[in-house]
XYZ file of C-alpha atoms in Angstrom:
781
model
C -0.589 -0.030 -0.070
C 1.445 3.325 -0.884
C 2.430 5.739 1.700
C 0.756 9.050 1.258
C 3.712 11.609 2.631
C 3.954 14.644 1.363
C 7.434 15.531 -0.617
C 10.317 15.387 1.587
C 11.368 19.551 -0.021
C 7.936 20.593 1.880
C 8.989 18.798 5.090
C 12.512 20.904 4.892
C 11.176 23.884 3.698
C 8.558 23.613 7.327
C 11.464 22.877 9.562
C 13.714 25.929 8.194
C 10.431 28.343 9.026
C 10.050 26.724 12.178
C 14.413 27.280 13.509
C 13.679 31.076 12.110
C 10.351 31.385 13.319
C 12.462 30.086 17.074
C 15.385 32.323 16.546
C 12.821 34.642 16.560
C 10.932 33.870 19.223
C 14.923 34.539 21.065
C 14.659 38.122 20.150
C 11.862 39.038 22.665
C 13.941 37.993 25.412
C 17.218 39.228 25.146
C 15.438 42.561 24.293
C 13.302 41.818 27.540
C 16.520 41.756 29.134
C 18.291 44.598 27.747
C 15.389 46.816 29.174
C 14.862 44.853 32.779
C 19.121 45.634 32.324
C 18.277 49.308 32.047
C 15.161 49.314 33.602
C 17.574 48.282 37.136
C 20.377 50.366 36.220
C 17.532 53.644 36.003
C 16.046 52.683 38.754
C 19.634 52.613 40.897
C 20.430 55.976 39.158
C 17.571 57.046 40.773
C 18.410 55.003 44.433
C 21.715 56.430 43.788
C 20.216 60.444 43.822
C 17.890 60.141 46.242
C 21.276 58.782 48.484
C 23.443 61.512 47.380
C 20.351 64.213 48.171
C 20.455 62.327 51.510
C 24.500 62.254 52.176
C 24.446 65.722 50.853
C 21.400 67.723 53.875
C 23.396 66.555 55.675
C 27.286 67.100 55.171
C 25.514 70.932 54.357
C 23.765 70.366 57.644
C 26.671 69.618 59.850
C 28.876 72.798 57.871
C 26.026 75.068 58.515
C 26.714 73.820 61.950
C 29.899 74.709 62.385
C 29.670 78.093 60.336
C 26.979 78.862 63.417
C 30.009 77.427 65.897
C 32.050 80.112 64.206
C 30.239 82.764 64.699
C 28.901 82.157 68.148
C 32.864 81.767 68.736
C 33.494 84.916 67.487
C 30.102 86.867 69.052
C 30.921 85.869 72.444
C 35.391 87.161 71.745
C 33.565 89.908 71.135
C 33.146 90.319 75.137
C 36.393 90.035 75.753
C 37.919 93.307 78.370
C 40.147 92.997 76.203
C 37.958 94.634 73.546
C 35.789 96.419 75.463
C 39.480 98.757 76.504
C 40.468 99.680 72.736
C 39.342 103.245 73.347
C 40.951 103.341 76.155
C 44.231 102.551 75.399
C 47.034 103.956 72.791
C 48.594 101.084 71.275
C 51.613 102.541 70.384
C 52.292 104.485 73.955
C 50.709 100.769 75.547
C 52.789 98.397 74.859
C 51.325 95.622 77.487
C 47.915 95.977 76.491
C 48.880 95.517 72.980
C 50.958 92.554 73.640
C 47.717 91.143 75.617
C 45.915 92.278 72.350
C 48.569 89.954 70.781
C 48.389 87.285 72.425
C 44.202 87.260 72.365
C 44.655 87.150 68.705
C 46.656 84.298 68.161
C 44.676 82.208 70.650
C 42.014 83.019 69.128
C 43.194 81.842 65.708
C 44.482 78.927 67.255
C 40.440 77.942 68.815
C 39.238 76.627 65.361
C 40.805 74.545 63.025
C 38.580 76.544 60.312
C 40.137 80.140 60.488
C 42.895 81.080 58.970
C 43.500 83.835 60.447
C 42.765 87.363 63.211
C 43.225 90.194 62.609
C 41.976 93.686 64.134
C 40.770 96.687 62.131
C 40.555 100.212 64.290
C 40.117 103.211 63.140
C 42.905 104.767 65.469
C 46.503 106.054 65.476
C 45.464 105.910 61.408
C 43.698 103.402 60.779
C 45.845 99.743 61.992
C 45.941 96.298 60.663
C 46.714 93.973 63.647
C 47.321 90.335 63.779
C 48.646 88.803 66.768
C 51.059 86.411 64.033
C 52.285 90.310 61.703
C 52.052 92.910 64.134
C 50.352 96.485 62.951
C 50.678 97.983 60.127
C 48.780 101.493 59.431
C 46.500 101.460 56.540
C 47.633 104.278 54.467
C 47.185 103.662 51.085
C 42.999 105.204 50.775
C 41.750 102.487 47.883
C 43.112 99.754 50.284
C 41.132 101.746 53.752
C 37.931 101.693 52.143
C 37.638 98.062 53.074
C 37.668 98.382 56.160
C 36.419 101.935 56.514
C 32.983 100.744 55.039
C 32.313 97.809 57.691
C 32.576 100.146 60.458
C 29.143 101.425 58.493
C 27.332 97.996 58.171
C 24.343 98.260 60.998
C 24.939 94.528 61.955
C 27.593 93.570 64.706
C 28.530 90.420 62.764
C 28.142 89.678 59.510
C 30.316 87.730 57.028
C 31.969 89.846 54.108
C 33.488 88.549 50.553
C 35.290 91.856 49.112
C 38.449 91.960 51.616
C 41.977 92.493 49.580
C 44.244 91.875 52.579
C 43.802 87.947 53.058
C 44.384 87.036 49.024
C 48.421 87.062 49.362
C 47.481 84.770 51.598
C 48.297 80.584 50.876
C 45.719 78.839 52.818
C 43.265 82.457 53.314
C 40.144 82.766 51.645
C 38.530 86.579 50.740
C 35.593 85.203 53.400
C 35.826 86.163 56.238
C 33.677 86.765 59.646
C 33.217 90.605 60.337
C 32.871 91.651 64.240
C 32.443 94.871 65.572
C 34.267 95.819 68.931
C 32.999 96.353 71.207
C 29.399 95.299 71.612
C 28.100 98.602 72.688
C 24.452 99.599 71.565
C 25.395 103.540 72.614
C 28.932 104.337 71.073
C 30.481 103.760 68.106
C 32.575 100.398 68.033
C 35.838 101.038 67.847
C 37.159 98.466 65.552
C 36.117 95.532 63.286
C 37.765 91.371 63.998
C 38.776 89.936 61.248
C 37.994 86.318 60.863
C 39.662 84.792 58.172
C 38.287 81.505 56.825
C 41.209 78.775 56.158
C 41.011 77.537 52.675
C 42.076 73.509 52.699
C 39.669 73.071 56.095
C 36.573 74.431 53.902
C 37.546 72.508 50.968
C 37.508 69.393 53.429
C 34.243 69.893 53.464
C 33.397 70.281 50.682
C 35.313 67.437 49.121
C 33.045 64.618 51.718
C 31.178 63.662 49.304
C 32.781 63.483 46.367
C 36.421 59.633 46.149
C 39.764 61.963 45.481
C 40.175 63.430 42.047
C 36.883 62.573 40.860
C 33.781 64.954 41.264
C 34.158 69.025 42.285
C 31.744 70.702 45.320
C 32.670 75.165 45.403
C 30.406 77.095 47.411
C 28.462 80.011 45.604
C 28.000 83.577 47.402
C 24.082 85.786 46.832
C 25.363 86.569 43.364
C 26.363 83.102 41.659
C 29.875 83.911 42.442
C 32.550 81.643 43.245
C 34.057 81.925 47.187
C 34.645 78.430 46.695
C 35.760 74.912 44.874
C 37.804 71.787 45.157
C 40.721 73.304 43.451
C 43.645 73.715 45.486
C 44.028 77.731 45.315
C 41.464 79.944 46.163
C 39.085 81.175 44.161
C 37.227 83.950 43.574
C 35.013 85.280 40.519
C 35.619 82.466 38.285
C 39.684 82.860 37.986
C 41.284 79.063 37.622
C 38.333 77.104 37.309
C 37.361 73.305 35.642
C 35.328 73.488 32.904
C 33.402 70.943 34.236
C 32.535 73.673 37.436
C 31.472 76.449 35.404
C 29.161 74.278 33.598
C 27.439 72.971 37.100
C 27.615 76.754 37.868
C 25.169 77.672 34.824
C 22.836 74.854 35.341
C 22.326 75.844 38.711
C 22.634 79.208 38.356
C 20.012 78.874 35.734
C 17.028 76.963 37.904
C 17.534 79.639 40.144
C 15.625 77.522 42.848
C 17.209 77.481 46.197
C 17.943 74.004 46.902
C 17.274 70.625 44.026
C 19.772 68.074 42.372
C 19.982 66.865 38.710
C 21.790 64.630 36.974
C 24.786 65.630 34.235
C 26.471 64.428 32.027
C 29.457 65.934 30.590
C 33.253 64.373 29.582
C 32.424 61.218 29.509
C 31.097 61.123 32.876
C 26.997 61.264 34.650
C 26.924 63.053 37.895
C 24.961 63.434 40.559
C 24.258 67.385 41.397
C 23.262 68.471 44.486
C 22.782 72.199 45.703
C 21.451 74.034 48.875
C 21.735 77.044 50.541
C 23.510 77.147 54.017
C 21.444 78.803 56.463
C 23.246 80.932 58.271
C 25.310 82.342 55.245
C 23.136 82.364 52.418
C 25.820 80.970 50.493
C 25.035 78.033 47.665
C 27.555 74.712 48.320
C 27.401 72.951 45.432
C 29.062 68.641 45.098
C 28.966 67.160 42.091
C 29.572 63.385 42.136
C 30.553 61.071 39.465
C 28.008 57.784 39.512
C 29.580 55.413 37.770
C 32.141 55.724 41.680
C 28.571 55.378 43.038
C 27.003 52.601 40.652
C 30.094 50.593 41.354
C 29.216 48.082 44.161
C 25.847 46.803 42.018
C 27.913 47.149 38.007
C 28.434 43.514 38.510
C 24.777 42.300 39.789
C 23.504 44.924 36.763
C 25.309 43.718 34.604
C 23.868 39.933 35.120
C 20.819 39.799 33.566
C 22.598 40.379 29.740
C 24.807 37.916 30.718
C 22.606 35.229 31.400
C 19.661 36.515 28.764
C 23.386 35.816 26.275
C 24.114 32.517 27.677
C 19.635 31.892 27.672
C 19.980 32.824 23.237
C 22.960 30.843 22.505
C 20.925 27.894 24.276
C 17.621 28.182 22.612
C 19.874 28.291 19.190
C 21.267 25.726 20.422
C 18.385 23.467 20.936
C 16.042 25.474 18.124
C 16.447 21.968 15.531
C 15.471 20.137 18.083
C 13.099 21.660 19.156
C 11.693 22.052 15.517
C 11.803 18.297 15.516
C 9.760 17.731 18.607
C 7.368 20.282 16.852
C 6.224 18.668 14.169
C 5.004 15.676 15.628
C 1.705 17.214 16.211
C 1.829 18.703 12.744
C 2.597 14.797 11.863
C -1.176 13.895 13.643
C -3.512 16.602 12.421
C -1.711 15.069 9.084
C -2.992 11.644 10.641
C -6.268 12.495 12.463
C -7.674 14.749 8.618
C -6.545 12.216 6.228
C -8.827 10.164 6.262
C -11.464 9.821 4.373
C -11.843 10.424 -0.208
C -11.973 14.118 0.617
C -9.427 14.230 2.804
C -7.035 12.177 0.169
C -8.145 14.479 -2.180
C -7.077 17.789 -0.826
C -3.886 16.211 0.314
C -2.873 16.036 -3.673
C -4.177 19.764 -4.791
C -2.297 20.817 -0.971
C 0.944 22.223 -1.939
C 1.974 21.949 1.906
C 1.143 20.388 5.253
C -0.161 23.727 6.832
C -2.010 24.421 3.333
C -3.717 21.453 3.877
C -4.367 22.012 7.806
C -5.661 24.710 6.429
C -8.371 23.373 3.749
C -9.574 20.444 6.049
C -10.207 22.832 8.958
C -12.492 24.870 6.158
C -14.222 22.618 4.729
C -15.041 21.158 8.879
C -15.833 24.277 9.802
C -18.434 24.621 6.477
C -19.016 21.271 7.973
C -19.784 23.164 11.764
C -22.164 25.295 10.814
C -23.815 23.008 9.060
C -24.834 20.981 11.316
C -25.672 24.067 13.282
C -28.176 25.326 11.415
C -29.921 22.125 11.769
C -29.912 22.127 14.719
C -31.120 24.900 15.436
C -33.311 24.160 12.891
C -34.107 20.836 14.643
C -34.665 22.851 17.879
C -38.584 23.612 18.404
C -38.862 19.244 17.870
C -36.208 19.224 20.359
C -37.515 21.683 23.509
C -40.959 20.165 21.384
C -40.027 15.419 22.305
C -38.792 16.862 25.736
C -42.152 18.600 27.318
C -43.783 15.437 25.512
C -41.151 13.334 28.608
C -41.848 15.554 31.258
C -45.560 14.827 30.654
C -45.174 11.655 30.639
C -43.472 11.320 34.086
C -40.555 9.722 32.379
C -38.059 13.446 33.434
C -39.358 12.213 37.634
C -36.311 10.658 38.558
C -34.507 13.386 37.410
C -34.243 16.675 40.667
C -36.425 19.761 40.401
C -34.124 21.807 39.525
C -32.559 20.095 36.742
C -35.769 19.650 34.944
C -35.727 23.454 35.146
C -32.372 23.860 34.111
C -33.496 21.708 31.210
C -36.023 24.794 30.698
C -33.918 26.576 30.398
C -31.931 25.279 27.816
C -35.104 25.593 26.085
C -35.607 29.757 26.151
C -38.187 28.313 28.748
C -38.519 29.688 32.809
C -39.962 27.951 34.909
C -38.852 29.595 38.279
C -41.889 30.712 40.818
C -44.416 29.621 37.960
C -47.666 27.072 39.022
C -49.097 24.961 36.355
C -51.311 24.085 34.738
C -52.787 21.888 31.110
C -55.130 22.009 28.068
C -55.732 18.172 27.450
C -57.093 18.948 23.405
C -59.118 16.151 22.452
C -60.511 15.919 18.359
C -63.528 13.649 17.736
C -64.972 12.813 14.505
C -62.191 12.049 12.271
C -63.597 8.300 10.877
C -66.845 10.798 10.089
C -65.565 14.150 9.068
C -62.677 13.108 6.839
C -63.433 9.155 4.777
C -60.934 9.353 1.294
C -57.856 9.699 4.816
C -56.417 6.869 6.038
C -55.974 5.764 9.242
C -52.056 7.058 9.917
C -53.477 10.076 8.669
C -55.180 11.964 12.277
C -51.077 12.659 12.932
C -51.264 15.545 10.232
C -54.677 16.848 12.048
C -53.238 16.692 14.939
C -49.672 18.954 13.368
C -52.556 20.907 11.637
C -54.475 21.699 14.967
C -50.490 22.349 16.713
C -50.163 24.606 14.939
C -53.619 25.947 15.384
C -53.056 26.040 18.956
C -49.394 27.337 19.378
C -50.681 30.732 17.062
C -53.570 31.549 18.817
C -50.291 30.944 22.262
C -48.533 33.002 20.560
C -50.184 35.540 20.683
C -50.935 35.371 24.846
C -48.570 37.522 26.987
C -48.566 34.274 29.085
C -45.960 31.972 28.740
C -47.175 28.913 27.093
C -46.191 25.439 25.194
C -48.493 23.069 22.532
C -47.120 19.686 23.270
C -48.410 17.718 19.798
C -49.417 13.744 21.686
C -50.154 12.694 17.956
C -52.765 11.054 17.944
C -55.888 13.423 17.528
C -55.161 14.945 20.606
C -52.684 18.065 21.836
C -52.367 19.506 25.129
C -51.292 22.404 25.998
C -48.624 23.506 29.332
C -49.707 27.135 30.738
C -46.922 28.944 33.320
C -47.979 31.199 35.149
C -46.991 32.994 38.176
C -47.058 32.124 41.343
C -48.867 35.709 42.196
C -51.780 34.610 40.339
C -54.628 33.708 42.159
C -57.023 29.673 41.264
C -59.863 31.688 40.131
C -57.303 34.172 37.107
C -55.445 30.881 36.482
C -58.439 28.393 35.927
C -60.351 32.249 33.923
C -57.338 32.065 31.729
C -57.745 28.453 30.730
C -61.183 28.958 30.306
C -61.098 31.682 27.948
C -57.901 30.340 25.603
C -60.065 27.478 25.490
C -63.608 29.240 24.207
C -60.841 31.123 22.011
C -59.165 27.718 20.833
C -63.005 26.115 20.130
C -64.127 28.168 17.766
C -61.029 28.390 14.179
C -60.797 24.368 15.107
C -63.982 23.501 14.389
C -64.028 26.331 11.276
C -60.968 25.149 9.847
C -60.106 21.442 10.878
C -64.119 20.355 10.720
C -64.220 18.280 13.806
C -65.488 17.755 17.295
C -63.435 18.980 20.444
C -63.475 18.676 24.247
C -61.443 20.330 25.761
C -59.695 19.664 29.608
C -58.462 22.033 31.519
C -56.826 20.455 34.989
C -55.912 21.294 38.770
C -52.770 23.927 39.073
C -50.109 22.235 39.860
C -47.279 23.871 41.839
C -44.206 21.223 41.395
C -42.881 20.021 38.050
C -42.945 16.912 38.218
C -46.973 17.071 39.029
C -46.764 17.782 35.623
C -47.933 14.475 34.220
C -50.663 13.502 37.568
C -52.555 16.151 36.378
C -52.280 15.504 32.811
C -53.873 11.690 33.750
C -56.216 13.147 36.258
C -57.090 15.582 32.809
C -57.069 12.594 30.667
C -59.338 10.408 32.239
C -62.036 13.175 32.767
C -62.687 13.677 29.305
C -63.754 10.523 28.784
C -67.194 11.336 30.815
C -67.337 13.538 27.696
C -71.422 13.941 26.349
C -70.911 11.792 23.463
C -74.797 14.010 22.061
C -72.511 17.071 22.721
C -70.763 18.409 19.679
C -67.962 20.725 21.122
C -67.185 20.961 24.714
C -65.176 22.906 27.926
C -64.477 20.075 31.282
C -62.751 21.250 34.620
C -61.137 17.958 35.720
C -61.915 19.721 39.194
C -65.445 19.759 38.881
C -65.658 15.497 37.766
C -64.141 15.059 40.740
C -66.686 16.704 42.838
C -69.439 15.941 41.079
C -67.779 11.889 41.998
C -68.316 11.240 38.422
C -64.664 10.630 37.925
C -63.781 8.329 41.172
C -60.959 6.443 40.683
C -60.675 3.417 42.010
C -56.868 3.475 42.883
C -54.442 5.971 44.306
C -52.329 6.789 41.244
C -50.974 10.016 42.980
C -49.597 8.554 46.258
C -48.624 5.729 43.727
C -46.466 7.801 41.191
C -45.081 9.882 44.888
C -43.940 6.221 46.469
C -41.935 5.253 43.117
C -40.037 8.540 42.042
C -39.147 8.819 46.100
C -36.984 4.933 46.300
C -36.092 6.170 42.290
C -34.523 9.041 44.346
C -33.484 6.768 46.619
C -35.098 8.683 49.218
C -35.925 6.459 51.950
C -37.900 8.679 54.965
C -40.020 10.058 51.955
C -41.195 6.448 50.310
C -42.507 5.891 53.420
C -44.394 8.360 54.526
C -45.843 7.845 50.693
C -46.850 3.808 51.496
C -48.035 5.975 54.317
C -50.694 8.265 52.202
C -51.466 4.792 49.745
C -52.786 2.421 52.220
C -54.781 5.305 53.650
C -55.982 6.505 50.671
C -56.870 2.270 49.619
C -58.244 2.339 53.191
C -60.606 5.979 52.314
C -62.211 3.702 49.764
C -62.733 1.143 51.084
C -62.695 -1.541 54.264
C -62.363 -4.868 52.951
C -59.431 -6.579 53.069
C -59.568 -8.168 49.257
C -59.906 -4.586 47.977
C -56.269 -3.178 49.884
C -54.468 -6.770 48.954
C -55.659 -6.888 45.825
C -54.426 -2.645 45.769
C -51.164 -3.740 47.591
C -50.552 -5.912 45.039
C -51.146 -4.011 41.623
C -48.806 -1.926 43.387
C -45.766 -4.209 44.048
C -45.901 -5.376 40.400
C -45.966 -1.028 39.564
C -42.477 -0.882 41.912
C -40.950 -4.013 40.479
C -41.574 -2.345 36.596
C -40.105 0.343 38.086
C -37.047 -0.864 38.739
C -37.044 -2.944 35.677
C -37.263 0.727 33.945
C -34.039 2.394 35.802
C -31.799 -0.681 34.985
C -32.461 -2.801 38.347
C -33.580 -6.357 39.086
C -35.804 -7.603 42.287
C -34.211 -10.994 41.498
C -30.938 -9.729 42.512
C -31.983 -6.880 45.026
C -34.514 -9.676 46.917
C -32.688 -12.627 46.581
C -35.115 -14.192 43.968
C -37.588 -14.228 46.517
C -41.271 -14.638 45.789
C -42.692 -11.314 47.000
C -46.530 -12.040 45.423
C -46.722 -14.793 47.479
C -45.337 -13.226 50.685
C -48.027 -10.085 50.370
C -51.454 -12.999 49.447
C -50.426 -14.286 52.385
C -50.624 -11.053 54.965
C -54.653 -10.618 55.703
C -54.009 -7.696 58.020
C -53.504 -3.599 56.352
C -51.376 -2.690 58.491
C -48.981 -5.423 59.227
C -49.365 -4.527 55.339
C -47.327 -1.392 55.183
C -44.416 -3.104 57.162
C -43.942 -5.532 54.478
C -43.610 -3.148 52.458
C -41.318 -0.793 54.116
C -39.002 -3.739 55.500
C -39.353 -5.429 52.794
C -39.238 -4.145 49.676
C -38.572 0.005 50.659
C -35.699 -1.274 52.604
C -33.825 -3.412 49.662
C -33.971 -1.874 46.954
C -33.291 2.310 48.709
C -30.221 0.161 49.673
C -29.562 -1.278 46.483
C -29.868 1.920 45.603
C -27.608 3.512 48.122
C -24.856 0.920 47.248
C -24.883 2.341 43.723
C -24.420 5.473 44.349
C -21.869 5.546 46.978
C -20.010 3.718 43.906
C -20.333 5.866 41.575
C -19.348 8.669 43.958
C -16.705 7.064 45.584
C -15.434 6.563 41.677
C -16.260 10.915 40.588
C -13.981 11.769 44.157
C -11.320 9.636 43.963
C -11.266 11.139 39.476
C -11.537 14.679 41.568
C -8.359 13.733 44.629
C -6.077 12.233 40.949
C -7.940 15.851 39.378
C -6.062 17.872 42.115
C -3.026 16.403 42.677
C -1.511 16.714 39.758
C -3.198 20.683 38.543
C -3.748 21.688 43.119
C -1.115 25.095 41.461
C -3.745 26.322 39.380
C -6.985 27.667 38.911
C -9.279 25.634 39.987
C -12.802 25.219 41.408
C -15.029 23.183 42.977
C -17.985 23.973 39.820
C -15.467 23.032 37.319
C -14.345 19.809 38.774
C -18.250 18.697 38.989
C -18.963 20.069 35.599
C -15.632 17.874 33.931
C -17.324 14.881 36.262
C -20.382 15.125 34.870
C -22.692 16.235 38.598
C -23.310 19.579 41.233
C -20.970 21.718 42.922
C -23.130 21.226 45.817
C -23.308 16.684 45.514
C -20.033 16.417 44.830
C -18.679 18.871 48.029
C -21.151 16.376 50.263
C -19.712 13.554 48.897
C -15.701 15.205 48.870
C -16.552 15.844 51.974
C -18.079 12.091 53.022
C -15.849 9.966 51.086
C -12.245 11.689 51.633
C -13.307 13.689 55.348
C -12.613 16.842 54.500
C -14.264 19.577 52.596
C -13.088 20.594 48.679
C -11.201 23.624 49.401
C -9.766 22.097 53.098
C -8.258 19.295 51.115
C -6.806 21.839 48.441
C -5.502 23.896 51.134
C -3.260 21.074 52.944
C -2.223 19.275 49.737
C -0.887 23.248 48.089
C 0.984 23.822 52.161
C 1.832 20.404 52.220
C 3.686 21.061 48.010
C 6.060 24.565 49.251
C 7.126 23.408 52.652
C 8.947 20.456 49.724
C 10.153 23.539 48.440
C 10.809 25.158 51.146
C 12.940 22.815 53.091
C 13.954 21.005 49.650
C 14.731 23.990 46.995
C 16.248 27.526 47.520
C 13.356 28.945 45.501
C 12.723 32.511 47.212
C 9.513 31.942 49.183
C 7.169 34.504 47.014
C 8.132 32.246 44.024
C 7.201 29.232 46.193
C 4.026 30.751 46.729
C 3.076 31.170 43.272
C 4.408 27.343 41.865
C 1.417 25.836 43.993
C -1.076 28.456 43.112
C -1.165 31.256 45.718
C -0.683 34.403 45.912
C 2.481 35.321 48.005
C 0.329 38.101 50.397
C -2.698 35.786 50.734
C 0.371 31.948 50.392
C 2.099 34.143 53.374
C -0.592 34.555 55.713
C -2.974 31.474 55.519
C 0.526 29.471 55.888
C 0.915 31.273 59.024
C -2.132 30.681 60.309
C -2.307 27.079 59.715
C 1.240 26.455 60.793
C 1.163 29.559 63.404
C 5.100 30.717 61.596
C 5.552 31.624 58.502
C 7.769 30.074 55.397
C 10.543 31.912 56.326
C 10.266 30.924 59.893
C 9.038 27.643 59.190
C 12.629 26.865 56.789
C 15.272 28.467 59.245
C 13.049 25.361 62.445
C 13.569 22.417 59.939
C 15.890 22.995 56.944
C 19.004 22.017 59.559
C 16.918 18.405 59.629
C 17.212 17.738 56.447
């Protein structure tokens, strides 16, 4: 036999295409990793920026605190008695006082490392400038004298100044000075000013606390944005000798116009974290720029690990692409075998260019078939609905629970909730007299026509009405009325519809019409009973009347229809036994016997009724596939019942010899089926505990109901469904906690939980967190 197969070149083409696809599918992984890398780096930079800003604030606060302390110290010096006596001594004449003054200035200089020089300017004896080390000199040059003299005109007793010329020649001195008028006497003008020059090296040391040696920069700006001091080795003023980086950063800070802030600045192939802010005491602007590479260097290796992992993963995916392509081609081969049966499939295979083309053509063909079948199903839905209603009214669905019947009705768009039910039984008479040319089988055509007429009239009602064709010159009309309607309202509606129906049936079909109106039933399972009662009532029609509407309840009340056998109680008893309801079966058996005794007290009549019931029960057992011979161990049940004479003994025999064995047999069958379903559910949970699995999904999968499965699961497994699933997941997570190094969040997702919910339920069950559990029991394994 010749084997159907595609040419080798087509298969090779598929493999090549699949390998290319797999290679392309690896690219998103690489792109995702690169994106993750850059996002991670960006987050690191942001965190570094926040950390740098915090450190900057701490350093600036320390710097500001030292300057405040210096200002406080200098202010205390102003209260020294030496300065209070300046106006009463001549320095050129009082040598001892002059020596004390020199010594005091030297002591002040050495009291704080921030001080480079302490000088005293006196507006007396020719404008003297005094320091403890270089002695006294007289300032005669007017241009040099003017900056010093202007200090005495300032309204403040202590202030900062960056315009004095005397310290420019000092190697370590800054042009920044703290000025204190002496003596401090509010009533008299000051005799001079105490000039404290700051030490350049010490202040630079404060500026460079955030920068590594030889990297970054830091500088101070005065109120107008010019330099006071920067990170270089020379004292800077007005930008002289300032590096290009300092000038660029200063321009950005001045342009921002804010008193404080931080930003990233790129220059010279490096990114700097720039932080700036004003010192509270002096009003100077402190600016610090630190290289980002220096800050991120500790985590640089970790940030590159995703790139390396991605490259390795890409390499492995390329190596495995060929192997994966062969494995992935197997489903295609399987589909070829599945779709390759039948003459039409062989024709498609011969005309297809490739396997995919063939599967597509085959799929389109099957899709057209599915559409055609769906169309046929839609056309057949009315017939299916009528067949289901026919089974319902004939009592074939009484073994189903009420809610299951309601669900089936809803599938056919019939709303049956909160409804009461009534029926019209329409019988047509005079067929052989009116239709001489029709054969005996043509009754179905007449019944079909009558059902159509009834359906058209029912469509005009606001109430939900279903027409049922019994195919024997009899149709049924089932009314679904709201429970809020009274019995009189329902009956009135039924009579009105019956009168409406008689005229068109007579006009079009030329037949006699007898309509029976049923009792009102509150349950779907009572519909067969009211149908049977109505059928019996219709038999009591007056033959001489051409048309009639008969109420079954009215006939019973008048004694015209008084059956001697309690059919309703029998149906309820058989139904309860088939459903395995022992207590209800016992109660219905008592009601059946009570109904027999209500009609006659004769032993023979009661015994015949009980024998009839026994025969009907055994017939019902055979209908559901339960053998009476096996259930009752081949006992002759009729002979046993014939030997009993007393009604009470007959009832006891029915309860414990007939009903109990039957219920036990039904229960054993149900228990076996239930255990099998529960075992399947447990096996499913063992395999799929990590997925989002629910009780409803399991019930639907194994053809049962959530409530029934829940009760069966608890009875069989000893715990309810959710507790079993929770215990299973927690045990699996414990194994992972002790046998792997997985993160706890990953373990939570591995067993089907969100991390927060997993931690909460684990602690609730074990009285400790997953981390504590791992620490406590990890060493024991």
